[in-house]
PDB file of N, CA and C in Angstrom:
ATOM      1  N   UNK A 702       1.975 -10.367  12.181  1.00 65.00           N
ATOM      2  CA  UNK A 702       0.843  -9.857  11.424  1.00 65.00           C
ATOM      3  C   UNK A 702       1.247  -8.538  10.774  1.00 65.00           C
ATOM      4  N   UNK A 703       0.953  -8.093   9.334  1.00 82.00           N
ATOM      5  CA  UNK A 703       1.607  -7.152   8.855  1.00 82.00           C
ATOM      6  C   UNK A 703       0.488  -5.773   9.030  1.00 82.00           C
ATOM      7  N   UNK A 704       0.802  -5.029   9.159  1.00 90.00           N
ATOM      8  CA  UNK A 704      -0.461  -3.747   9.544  1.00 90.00           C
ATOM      9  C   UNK A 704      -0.266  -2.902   8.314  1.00 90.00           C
ATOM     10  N   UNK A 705      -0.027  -3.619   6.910  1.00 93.00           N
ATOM     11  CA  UNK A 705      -1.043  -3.430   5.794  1.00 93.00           C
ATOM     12  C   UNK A 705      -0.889  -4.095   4.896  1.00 93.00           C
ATOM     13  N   UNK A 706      -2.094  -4.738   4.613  1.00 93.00           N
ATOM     14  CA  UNK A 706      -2.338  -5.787   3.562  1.00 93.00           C
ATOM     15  C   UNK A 706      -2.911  -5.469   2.252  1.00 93.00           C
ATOM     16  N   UNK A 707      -2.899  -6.166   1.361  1.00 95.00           N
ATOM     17  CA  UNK A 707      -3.315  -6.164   0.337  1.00 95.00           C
ATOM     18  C   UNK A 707      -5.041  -5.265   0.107  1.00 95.00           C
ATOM     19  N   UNK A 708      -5.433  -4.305  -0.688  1.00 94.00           N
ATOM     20  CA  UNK A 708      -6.432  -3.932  -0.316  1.00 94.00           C
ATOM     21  C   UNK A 708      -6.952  -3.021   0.143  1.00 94.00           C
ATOM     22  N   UNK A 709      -5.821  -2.168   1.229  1.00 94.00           N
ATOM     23  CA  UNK A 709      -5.995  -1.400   2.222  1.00 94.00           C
ATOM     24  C   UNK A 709      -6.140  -0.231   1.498  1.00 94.00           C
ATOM     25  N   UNK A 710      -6.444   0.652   1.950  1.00 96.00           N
ATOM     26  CA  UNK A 710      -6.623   2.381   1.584  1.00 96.00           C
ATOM     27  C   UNK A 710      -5.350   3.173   2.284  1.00 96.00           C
ATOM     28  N   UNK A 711      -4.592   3.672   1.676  1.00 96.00           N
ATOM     29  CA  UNK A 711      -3.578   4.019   2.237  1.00 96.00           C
ATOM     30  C   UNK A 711      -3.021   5.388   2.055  1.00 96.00           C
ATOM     31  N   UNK A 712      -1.972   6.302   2.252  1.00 97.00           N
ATOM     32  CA  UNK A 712      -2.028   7.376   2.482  1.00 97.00           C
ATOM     33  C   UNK A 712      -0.424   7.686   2.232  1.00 97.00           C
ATOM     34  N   UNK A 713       0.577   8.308   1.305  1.00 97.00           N
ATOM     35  CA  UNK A 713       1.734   8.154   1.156  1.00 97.00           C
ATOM     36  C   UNK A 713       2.005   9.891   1.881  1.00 97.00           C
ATOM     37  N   UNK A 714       3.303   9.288   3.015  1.00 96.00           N
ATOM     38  CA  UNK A 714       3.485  10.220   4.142  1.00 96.00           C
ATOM     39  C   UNK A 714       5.009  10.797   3.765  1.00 96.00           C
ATOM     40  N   UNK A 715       5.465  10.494   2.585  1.00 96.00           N
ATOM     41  CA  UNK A 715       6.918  11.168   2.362  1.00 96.00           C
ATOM     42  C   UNK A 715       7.104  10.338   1.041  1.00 96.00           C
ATOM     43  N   UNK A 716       7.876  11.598   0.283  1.00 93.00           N
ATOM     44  CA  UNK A 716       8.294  11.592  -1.433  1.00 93.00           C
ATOM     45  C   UNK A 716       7.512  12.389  -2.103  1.00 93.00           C
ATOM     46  N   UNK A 717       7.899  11.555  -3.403  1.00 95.00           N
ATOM     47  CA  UNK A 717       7.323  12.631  -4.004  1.00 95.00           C
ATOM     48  C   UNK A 717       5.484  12.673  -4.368  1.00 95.00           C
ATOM     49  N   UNK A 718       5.372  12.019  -4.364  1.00 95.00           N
ATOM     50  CA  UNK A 718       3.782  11.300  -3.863  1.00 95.00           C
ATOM     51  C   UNK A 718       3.227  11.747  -2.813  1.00 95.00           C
ATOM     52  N   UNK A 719       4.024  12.506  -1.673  1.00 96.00           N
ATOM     53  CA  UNK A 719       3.140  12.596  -0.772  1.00 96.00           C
ATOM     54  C   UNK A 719       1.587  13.017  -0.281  1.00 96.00           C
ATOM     55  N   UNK A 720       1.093  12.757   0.285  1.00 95.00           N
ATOM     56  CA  UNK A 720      -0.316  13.239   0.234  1.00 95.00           C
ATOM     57  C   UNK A 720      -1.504  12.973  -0.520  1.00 95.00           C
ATOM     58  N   UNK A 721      -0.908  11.714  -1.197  1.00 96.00           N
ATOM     59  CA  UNK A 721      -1.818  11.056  -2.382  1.00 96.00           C
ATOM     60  C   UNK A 721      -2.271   9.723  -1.691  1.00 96.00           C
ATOM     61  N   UNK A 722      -3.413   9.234  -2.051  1.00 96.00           N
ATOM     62  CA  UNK A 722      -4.359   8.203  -1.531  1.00 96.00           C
ATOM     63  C   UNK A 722      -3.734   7.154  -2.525  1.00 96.00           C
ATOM     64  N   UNK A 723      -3.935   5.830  -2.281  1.00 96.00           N
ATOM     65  CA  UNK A 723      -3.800   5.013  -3.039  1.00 96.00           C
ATOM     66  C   UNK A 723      -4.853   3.784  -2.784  1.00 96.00           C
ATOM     67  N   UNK A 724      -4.952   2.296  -3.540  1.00 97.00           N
ATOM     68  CA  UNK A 724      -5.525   1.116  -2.647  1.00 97.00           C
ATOM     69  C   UNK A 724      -3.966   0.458  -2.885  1.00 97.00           C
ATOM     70  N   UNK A 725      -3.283  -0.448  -2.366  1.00 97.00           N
ATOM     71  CA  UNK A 725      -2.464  -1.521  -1.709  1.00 97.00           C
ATOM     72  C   UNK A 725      -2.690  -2.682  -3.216  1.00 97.00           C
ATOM     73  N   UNK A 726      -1.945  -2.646  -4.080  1.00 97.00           N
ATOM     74  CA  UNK A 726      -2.095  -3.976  -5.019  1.00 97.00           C
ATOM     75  C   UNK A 726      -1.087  -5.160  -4.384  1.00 97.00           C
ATOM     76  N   UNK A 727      -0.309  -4.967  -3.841  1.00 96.00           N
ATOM     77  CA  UNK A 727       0.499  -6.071  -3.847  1.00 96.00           C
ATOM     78  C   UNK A 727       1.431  -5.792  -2.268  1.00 96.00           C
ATOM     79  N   UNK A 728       1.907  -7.016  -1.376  1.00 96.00           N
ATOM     80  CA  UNK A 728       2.837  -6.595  -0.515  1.00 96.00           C
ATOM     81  C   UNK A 728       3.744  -7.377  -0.571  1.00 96.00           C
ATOM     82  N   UNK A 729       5.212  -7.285  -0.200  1.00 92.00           N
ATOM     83  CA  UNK A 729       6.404  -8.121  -1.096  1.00 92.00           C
ATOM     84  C   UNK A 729       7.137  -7.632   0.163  1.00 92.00           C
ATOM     85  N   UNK A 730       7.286  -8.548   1.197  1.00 92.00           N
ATOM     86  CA  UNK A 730       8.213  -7.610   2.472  1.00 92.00           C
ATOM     87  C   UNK A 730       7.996  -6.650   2.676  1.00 92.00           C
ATOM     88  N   UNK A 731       9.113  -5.784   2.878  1.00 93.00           N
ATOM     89  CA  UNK A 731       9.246  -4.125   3.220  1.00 93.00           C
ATOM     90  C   UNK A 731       8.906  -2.856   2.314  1.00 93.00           C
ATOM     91  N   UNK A 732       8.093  -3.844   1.205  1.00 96.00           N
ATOM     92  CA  UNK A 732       7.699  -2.840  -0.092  1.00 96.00           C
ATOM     93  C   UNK A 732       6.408  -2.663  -0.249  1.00 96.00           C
ATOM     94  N   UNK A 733       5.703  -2.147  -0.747  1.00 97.00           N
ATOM     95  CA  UNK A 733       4.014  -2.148  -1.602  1.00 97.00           C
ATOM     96  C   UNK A 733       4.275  -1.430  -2.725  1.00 97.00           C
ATOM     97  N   UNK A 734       3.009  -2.036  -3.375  1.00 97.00           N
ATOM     98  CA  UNK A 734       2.954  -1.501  -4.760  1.00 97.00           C
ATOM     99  C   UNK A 734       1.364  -0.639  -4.588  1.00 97.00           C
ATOM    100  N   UNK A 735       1.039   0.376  -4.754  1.00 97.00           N
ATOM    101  CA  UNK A 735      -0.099   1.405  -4.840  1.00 97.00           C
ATOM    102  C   UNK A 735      -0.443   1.879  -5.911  1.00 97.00           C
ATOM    103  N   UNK A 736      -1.519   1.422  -5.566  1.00 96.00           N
ATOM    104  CA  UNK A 736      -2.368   1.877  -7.131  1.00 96.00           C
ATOM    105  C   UNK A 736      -2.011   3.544  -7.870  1.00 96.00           C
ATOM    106  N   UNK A 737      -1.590   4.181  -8.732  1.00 95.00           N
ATOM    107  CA  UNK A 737      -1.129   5.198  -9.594  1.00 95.00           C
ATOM    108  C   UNK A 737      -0.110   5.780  -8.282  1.00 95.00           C
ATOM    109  N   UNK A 738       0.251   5.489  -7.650  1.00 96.00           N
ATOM    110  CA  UNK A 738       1.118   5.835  -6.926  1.00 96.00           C
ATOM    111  C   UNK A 738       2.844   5.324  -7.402  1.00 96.00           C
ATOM    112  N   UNK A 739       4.059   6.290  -7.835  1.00 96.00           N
ATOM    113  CA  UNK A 739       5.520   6.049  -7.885  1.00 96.00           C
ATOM    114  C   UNK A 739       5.443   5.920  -9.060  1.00 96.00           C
ATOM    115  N   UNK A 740       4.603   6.384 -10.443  1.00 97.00           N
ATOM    116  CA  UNK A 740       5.051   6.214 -11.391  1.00 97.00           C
ATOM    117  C   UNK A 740       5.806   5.917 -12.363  1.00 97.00           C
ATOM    118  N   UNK A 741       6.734   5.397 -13.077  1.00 97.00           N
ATOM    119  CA  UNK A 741       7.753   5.287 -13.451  1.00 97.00           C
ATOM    120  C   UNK A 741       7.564   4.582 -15.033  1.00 97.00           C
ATOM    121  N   UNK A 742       8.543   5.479 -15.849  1.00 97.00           N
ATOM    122  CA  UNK A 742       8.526   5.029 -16.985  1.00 97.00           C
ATOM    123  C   UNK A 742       9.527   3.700 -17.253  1.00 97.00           C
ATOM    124  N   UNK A 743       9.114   2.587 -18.397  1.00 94.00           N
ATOM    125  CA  UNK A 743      10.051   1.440 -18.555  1.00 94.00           C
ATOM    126  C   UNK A 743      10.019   1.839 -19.635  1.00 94.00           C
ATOM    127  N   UNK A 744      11.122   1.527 -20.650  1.00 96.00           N
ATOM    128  CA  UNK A 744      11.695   1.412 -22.271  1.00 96.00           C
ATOM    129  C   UNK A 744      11.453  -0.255 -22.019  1.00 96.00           C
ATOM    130  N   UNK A 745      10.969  -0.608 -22.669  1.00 94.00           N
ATOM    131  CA  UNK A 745      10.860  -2.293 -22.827  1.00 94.00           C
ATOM    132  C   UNK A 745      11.261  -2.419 -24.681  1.00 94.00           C
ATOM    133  N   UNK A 746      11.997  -3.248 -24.943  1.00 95.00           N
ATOM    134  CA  UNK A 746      12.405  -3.877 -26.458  1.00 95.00           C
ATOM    135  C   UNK A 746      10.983  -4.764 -26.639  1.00 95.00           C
ATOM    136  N   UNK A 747      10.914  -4.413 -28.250  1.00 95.00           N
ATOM    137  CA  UNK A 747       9.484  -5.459 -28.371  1.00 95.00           C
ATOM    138  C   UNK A 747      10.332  -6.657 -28.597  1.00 95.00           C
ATOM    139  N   UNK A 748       9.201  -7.887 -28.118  1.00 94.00           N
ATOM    140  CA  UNK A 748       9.409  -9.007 -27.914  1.00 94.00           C
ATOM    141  C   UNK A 748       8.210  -9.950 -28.788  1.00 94.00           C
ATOM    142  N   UNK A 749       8.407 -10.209 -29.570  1.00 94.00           N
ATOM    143  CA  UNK A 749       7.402 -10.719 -30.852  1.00 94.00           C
ATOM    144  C   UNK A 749       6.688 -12.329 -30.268  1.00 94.00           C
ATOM    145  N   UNK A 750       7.825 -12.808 -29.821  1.00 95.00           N
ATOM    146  CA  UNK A 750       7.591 -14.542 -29.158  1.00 95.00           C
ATOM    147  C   UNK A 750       6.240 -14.154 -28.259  1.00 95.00           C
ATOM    148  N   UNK A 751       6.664 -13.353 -27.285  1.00 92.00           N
ATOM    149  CA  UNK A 751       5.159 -12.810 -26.146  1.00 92.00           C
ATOM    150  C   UNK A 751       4.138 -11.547 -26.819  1.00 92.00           C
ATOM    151  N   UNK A 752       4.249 -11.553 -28.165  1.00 92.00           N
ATOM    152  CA  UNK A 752       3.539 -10.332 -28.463  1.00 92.00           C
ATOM    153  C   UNK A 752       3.279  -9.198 -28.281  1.00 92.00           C
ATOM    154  N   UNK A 753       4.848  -8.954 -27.576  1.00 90.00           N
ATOM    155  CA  UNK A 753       4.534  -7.670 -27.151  1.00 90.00           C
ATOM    156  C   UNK A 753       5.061  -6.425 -27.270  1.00 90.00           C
ATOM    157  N   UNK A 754       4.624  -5.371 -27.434  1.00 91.00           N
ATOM    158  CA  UNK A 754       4.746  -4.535 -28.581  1.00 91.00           C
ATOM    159  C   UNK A 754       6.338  -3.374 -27.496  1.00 91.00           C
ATOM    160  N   UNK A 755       6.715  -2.933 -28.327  1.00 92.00           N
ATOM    161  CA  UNK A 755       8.207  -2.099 -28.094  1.00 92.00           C
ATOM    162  C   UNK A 755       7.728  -0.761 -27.384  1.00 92.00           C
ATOM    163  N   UNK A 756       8.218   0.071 -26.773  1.00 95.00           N
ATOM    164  CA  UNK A 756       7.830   1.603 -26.230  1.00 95.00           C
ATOM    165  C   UNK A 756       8.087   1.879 -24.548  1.00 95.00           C
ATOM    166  N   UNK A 757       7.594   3.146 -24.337  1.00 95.00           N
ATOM    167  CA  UNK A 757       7.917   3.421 -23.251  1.00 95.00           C
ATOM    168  C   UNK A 757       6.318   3.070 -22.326  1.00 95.00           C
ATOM    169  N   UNK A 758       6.543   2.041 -21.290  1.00 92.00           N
ATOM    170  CA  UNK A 758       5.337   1.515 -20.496  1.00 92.00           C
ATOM    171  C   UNK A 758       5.472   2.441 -19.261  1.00 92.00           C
ATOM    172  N   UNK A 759       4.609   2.674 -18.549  1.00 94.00           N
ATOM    173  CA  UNK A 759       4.227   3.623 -17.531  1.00 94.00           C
ATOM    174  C   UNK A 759       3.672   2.288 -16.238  1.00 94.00           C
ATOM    175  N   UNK A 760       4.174   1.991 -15.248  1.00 94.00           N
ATOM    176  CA  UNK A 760       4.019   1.014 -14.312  1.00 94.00           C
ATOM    177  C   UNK A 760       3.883   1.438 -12.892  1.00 94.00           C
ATOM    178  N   UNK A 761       3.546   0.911 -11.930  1.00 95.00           N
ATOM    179  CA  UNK A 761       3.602   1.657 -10.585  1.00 95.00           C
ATOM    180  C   UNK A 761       5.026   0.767 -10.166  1.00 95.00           C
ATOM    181  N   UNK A 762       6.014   1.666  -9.002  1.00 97.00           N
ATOM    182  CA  UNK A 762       7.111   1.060  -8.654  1.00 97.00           C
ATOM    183  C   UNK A 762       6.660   0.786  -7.291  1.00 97.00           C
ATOM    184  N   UNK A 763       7.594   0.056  -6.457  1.00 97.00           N
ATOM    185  CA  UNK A 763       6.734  -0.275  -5.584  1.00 97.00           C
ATOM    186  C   UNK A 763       7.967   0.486  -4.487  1.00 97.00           C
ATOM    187  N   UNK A 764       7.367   0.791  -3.335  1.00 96.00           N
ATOM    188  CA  UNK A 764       7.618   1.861  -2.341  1.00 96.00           C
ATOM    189  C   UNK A 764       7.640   1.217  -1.099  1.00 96.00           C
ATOM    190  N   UNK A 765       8.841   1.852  -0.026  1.00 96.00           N
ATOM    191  CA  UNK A 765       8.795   0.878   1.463  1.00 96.00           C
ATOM    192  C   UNK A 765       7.884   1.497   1.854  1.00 96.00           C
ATOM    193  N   UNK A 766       7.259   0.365   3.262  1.00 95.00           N
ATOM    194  CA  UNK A 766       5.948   0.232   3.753  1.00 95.00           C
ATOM    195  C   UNK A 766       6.055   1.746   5.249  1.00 95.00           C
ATOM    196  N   UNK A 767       7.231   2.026   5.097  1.00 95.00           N
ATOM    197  CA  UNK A 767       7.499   3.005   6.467  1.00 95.00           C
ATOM    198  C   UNK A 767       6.809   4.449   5.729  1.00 95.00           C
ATOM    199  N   UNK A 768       6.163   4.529   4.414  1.00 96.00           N
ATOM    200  CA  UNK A 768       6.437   5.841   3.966  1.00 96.00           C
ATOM    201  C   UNK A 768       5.064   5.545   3.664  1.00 96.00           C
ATOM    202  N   UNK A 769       4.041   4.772   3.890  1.00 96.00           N
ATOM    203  CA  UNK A 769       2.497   4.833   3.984  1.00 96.00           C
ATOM    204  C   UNK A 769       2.210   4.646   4.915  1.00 96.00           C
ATOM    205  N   UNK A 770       0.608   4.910   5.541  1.00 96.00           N
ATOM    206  CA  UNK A 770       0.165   5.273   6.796  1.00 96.00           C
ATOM    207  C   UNK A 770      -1.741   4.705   6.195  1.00 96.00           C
ATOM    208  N   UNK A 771      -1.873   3.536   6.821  1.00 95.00           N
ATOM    209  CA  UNK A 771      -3.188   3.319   6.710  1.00 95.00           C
ATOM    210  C   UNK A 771      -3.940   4.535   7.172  1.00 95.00           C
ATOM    211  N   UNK A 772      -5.240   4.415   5.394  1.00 95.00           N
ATOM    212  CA  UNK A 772      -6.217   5.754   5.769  1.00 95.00           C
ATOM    213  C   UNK A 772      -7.716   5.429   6.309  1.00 95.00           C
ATOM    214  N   UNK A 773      -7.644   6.414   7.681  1.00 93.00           N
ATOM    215  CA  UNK A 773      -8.870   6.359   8.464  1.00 93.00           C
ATOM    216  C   UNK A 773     -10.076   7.128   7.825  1.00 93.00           C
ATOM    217  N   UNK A 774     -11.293   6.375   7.247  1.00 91.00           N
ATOM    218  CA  UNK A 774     -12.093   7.260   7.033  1.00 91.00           C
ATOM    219  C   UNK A 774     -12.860   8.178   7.625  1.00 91.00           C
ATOM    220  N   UNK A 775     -13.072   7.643   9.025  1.00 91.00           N
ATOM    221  CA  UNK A 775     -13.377   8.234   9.944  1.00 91.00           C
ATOM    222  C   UNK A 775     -12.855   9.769  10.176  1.00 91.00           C
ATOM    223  N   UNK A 776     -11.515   9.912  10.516  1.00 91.00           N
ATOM    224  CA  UNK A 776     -10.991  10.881  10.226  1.00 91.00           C
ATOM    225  C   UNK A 776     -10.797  12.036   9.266  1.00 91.00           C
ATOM    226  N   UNK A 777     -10.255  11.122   8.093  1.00 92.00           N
ATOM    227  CA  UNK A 777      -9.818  11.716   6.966  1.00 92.00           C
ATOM    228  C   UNK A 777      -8.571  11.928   6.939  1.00 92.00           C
ATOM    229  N   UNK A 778      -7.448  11.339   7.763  1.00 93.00           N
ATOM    230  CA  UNK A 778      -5.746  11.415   8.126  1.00 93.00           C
ATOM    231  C   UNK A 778      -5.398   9.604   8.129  1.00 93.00           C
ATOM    232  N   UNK A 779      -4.248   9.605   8.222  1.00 93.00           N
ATOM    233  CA  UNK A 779      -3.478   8.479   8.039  1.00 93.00           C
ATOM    234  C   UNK A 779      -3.187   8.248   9.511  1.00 93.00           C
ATOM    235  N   UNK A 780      -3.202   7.001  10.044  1.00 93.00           N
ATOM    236  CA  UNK A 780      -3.299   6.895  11.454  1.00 93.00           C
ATOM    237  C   UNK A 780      -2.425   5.486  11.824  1.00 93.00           C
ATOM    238  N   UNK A 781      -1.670   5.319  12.645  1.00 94.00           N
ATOM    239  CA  UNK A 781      -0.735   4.137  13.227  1.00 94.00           C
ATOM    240  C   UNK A 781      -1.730   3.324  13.404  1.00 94.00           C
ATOM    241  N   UNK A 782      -1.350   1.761  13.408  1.00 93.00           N
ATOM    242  CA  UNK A 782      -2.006   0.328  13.179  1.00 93.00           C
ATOM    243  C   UNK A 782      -1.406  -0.128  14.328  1.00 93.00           C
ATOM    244  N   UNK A 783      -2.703  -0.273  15.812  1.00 94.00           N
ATOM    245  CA  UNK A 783      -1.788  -1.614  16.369  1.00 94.00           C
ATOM    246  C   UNK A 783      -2.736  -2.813  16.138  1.00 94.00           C
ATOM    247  N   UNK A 784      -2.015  -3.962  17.163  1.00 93.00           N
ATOM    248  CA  UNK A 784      -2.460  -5.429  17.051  1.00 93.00           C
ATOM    249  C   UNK A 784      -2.779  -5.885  18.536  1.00 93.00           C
ATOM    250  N   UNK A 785      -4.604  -5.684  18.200  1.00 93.00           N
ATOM    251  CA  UNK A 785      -5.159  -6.403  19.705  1.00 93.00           C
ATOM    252  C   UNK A 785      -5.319  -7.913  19.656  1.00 93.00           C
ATOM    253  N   UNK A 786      -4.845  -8.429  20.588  1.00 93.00           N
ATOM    254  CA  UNK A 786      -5.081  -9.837  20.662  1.00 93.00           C
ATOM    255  C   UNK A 786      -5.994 -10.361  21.374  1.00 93.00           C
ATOM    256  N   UNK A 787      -7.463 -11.111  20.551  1.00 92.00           N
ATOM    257  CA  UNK A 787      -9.000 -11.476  21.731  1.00 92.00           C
ATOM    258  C   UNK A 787      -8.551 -12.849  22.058  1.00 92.00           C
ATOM    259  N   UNK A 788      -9.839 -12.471  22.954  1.00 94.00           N
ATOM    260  CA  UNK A 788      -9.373 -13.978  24.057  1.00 94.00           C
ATOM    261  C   UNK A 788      -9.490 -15.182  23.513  1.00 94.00           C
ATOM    262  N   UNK A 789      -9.549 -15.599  22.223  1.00 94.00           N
ATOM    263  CA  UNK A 789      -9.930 -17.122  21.744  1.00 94.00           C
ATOM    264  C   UNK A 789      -8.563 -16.916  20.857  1.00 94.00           C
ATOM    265  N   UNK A 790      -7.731 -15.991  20.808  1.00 91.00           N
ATOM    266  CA  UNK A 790      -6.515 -15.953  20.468  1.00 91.00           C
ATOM    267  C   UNK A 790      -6.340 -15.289  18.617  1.00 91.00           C
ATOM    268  N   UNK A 791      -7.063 -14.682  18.139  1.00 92.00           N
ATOM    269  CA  UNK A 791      -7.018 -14.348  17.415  1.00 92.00           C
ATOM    270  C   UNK A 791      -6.701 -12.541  16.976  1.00 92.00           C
ATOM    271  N   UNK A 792      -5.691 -12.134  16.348  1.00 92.00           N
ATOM    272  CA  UNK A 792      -5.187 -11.026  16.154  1.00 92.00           C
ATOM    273  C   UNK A 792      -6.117  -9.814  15.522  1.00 92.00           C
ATOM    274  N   UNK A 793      -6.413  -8.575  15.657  1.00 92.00           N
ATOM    275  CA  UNK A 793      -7.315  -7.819  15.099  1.00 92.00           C
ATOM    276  C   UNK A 793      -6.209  -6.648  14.830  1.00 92.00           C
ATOM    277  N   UNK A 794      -6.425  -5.934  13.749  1.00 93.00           N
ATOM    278  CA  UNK A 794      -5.567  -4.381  13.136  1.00 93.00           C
ATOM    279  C   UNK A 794      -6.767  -3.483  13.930  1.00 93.00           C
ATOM    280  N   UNK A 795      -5.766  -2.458  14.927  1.00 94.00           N
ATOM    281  CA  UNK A 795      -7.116  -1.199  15.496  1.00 94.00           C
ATOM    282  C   UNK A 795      -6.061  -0.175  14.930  1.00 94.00           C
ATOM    283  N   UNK A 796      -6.640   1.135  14.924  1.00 94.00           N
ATOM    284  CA  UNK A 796      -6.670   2.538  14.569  1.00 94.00           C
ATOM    285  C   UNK A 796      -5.534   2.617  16.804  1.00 94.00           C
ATOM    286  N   UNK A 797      -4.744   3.206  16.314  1.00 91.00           N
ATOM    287  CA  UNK A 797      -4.035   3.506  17.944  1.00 91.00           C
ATOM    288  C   UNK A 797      -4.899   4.668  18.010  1.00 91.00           C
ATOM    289  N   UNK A 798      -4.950   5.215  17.350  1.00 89.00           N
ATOM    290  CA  UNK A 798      -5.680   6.778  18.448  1.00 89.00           C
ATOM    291  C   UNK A 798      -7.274   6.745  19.080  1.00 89.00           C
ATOM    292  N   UNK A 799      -8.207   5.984  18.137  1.00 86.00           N
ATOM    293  CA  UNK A 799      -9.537   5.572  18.706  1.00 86.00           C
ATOM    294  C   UNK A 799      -9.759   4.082  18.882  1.00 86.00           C
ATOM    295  N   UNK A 800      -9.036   3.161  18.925  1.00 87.00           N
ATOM    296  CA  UNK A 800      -9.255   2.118  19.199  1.00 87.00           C
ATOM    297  C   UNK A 800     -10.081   0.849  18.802  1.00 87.00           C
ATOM    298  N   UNK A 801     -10.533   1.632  17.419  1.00 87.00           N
ATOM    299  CA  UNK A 801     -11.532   1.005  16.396  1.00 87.00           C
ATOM    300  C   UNK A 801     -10.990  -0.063  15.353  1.00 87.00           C
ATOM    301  N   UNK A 802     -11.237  -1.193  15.274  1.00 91.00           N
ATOM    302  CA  UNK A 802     -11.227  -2.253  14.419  1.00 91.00           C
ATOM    303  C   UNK A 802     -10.774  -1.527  13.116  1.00 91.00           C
ATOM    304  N   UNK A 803      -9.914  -2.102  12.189  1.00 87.00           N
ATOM    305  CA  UNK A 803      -9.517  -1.538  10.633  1.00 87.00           C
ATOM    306  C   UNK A 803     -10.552  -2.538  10.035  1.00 87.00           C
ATOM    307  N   UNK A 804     -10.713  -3.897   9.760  1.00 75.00           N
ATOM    308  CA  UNK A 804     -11.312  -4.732   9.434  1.00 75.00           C
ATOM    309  C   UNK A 804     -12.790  -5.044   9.582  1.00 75.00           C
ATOM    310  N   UNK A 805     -13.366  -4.171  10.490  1.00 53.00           N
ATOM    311  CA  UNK A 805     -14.801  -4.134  10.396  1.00 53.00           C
ATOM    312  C   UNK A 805     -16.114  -3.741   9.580  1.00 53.00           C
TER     313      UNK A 805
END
């Protein structure tokens, strides 16, 4: 079970980003992509067949998952994700320090 999914509110804990909030657009393995988070400029050649026009595009890059920290609102800090397992066998994401459901 991955302890952050698509969606999540998240919290970038090292680079140059640090300390910036994001939401979770995409997860690809050991990477995420965060909303205005890792900026990065592309030079793209226009391409007329796809209509699409020539210049410098501005994109989010996508960043390993060790350098975000799901954000607790409760708190207002970025807090470790474990995985409780209930008795009909199904997996839940809690907050490790208060023990509270992420998904609720």
């Amino acid at each position: 079970m991955n302890r952050i999914k698509k969606g999540d509110q998240v919290i970038v804990t090292a680079g140059k980003d640090k300390g910036k909030k994001g939401d979770v657009v995409r997860v690809a393995g050991d990477k995420v992509v965060v909303s205005n988070i890792n900026i990065i400029k592309r030079h793209t050649k226009p391409n007329p067949q796809a209509n699409q026009p020539g210049g410098v595009v501005e994109r989010e890059a996508p960043i390993h998952i060790s350098n975000v920290m799901l954000f607790n609102p409760a708190t207002g800090k970025g807090e470790r994700i474990g995985v409780k397992v209930l008795e009909d066998g199904r997996k839940l994401r809690v907050f490790r320090s208060s023990g509270e459901a992420v998904d609720a």
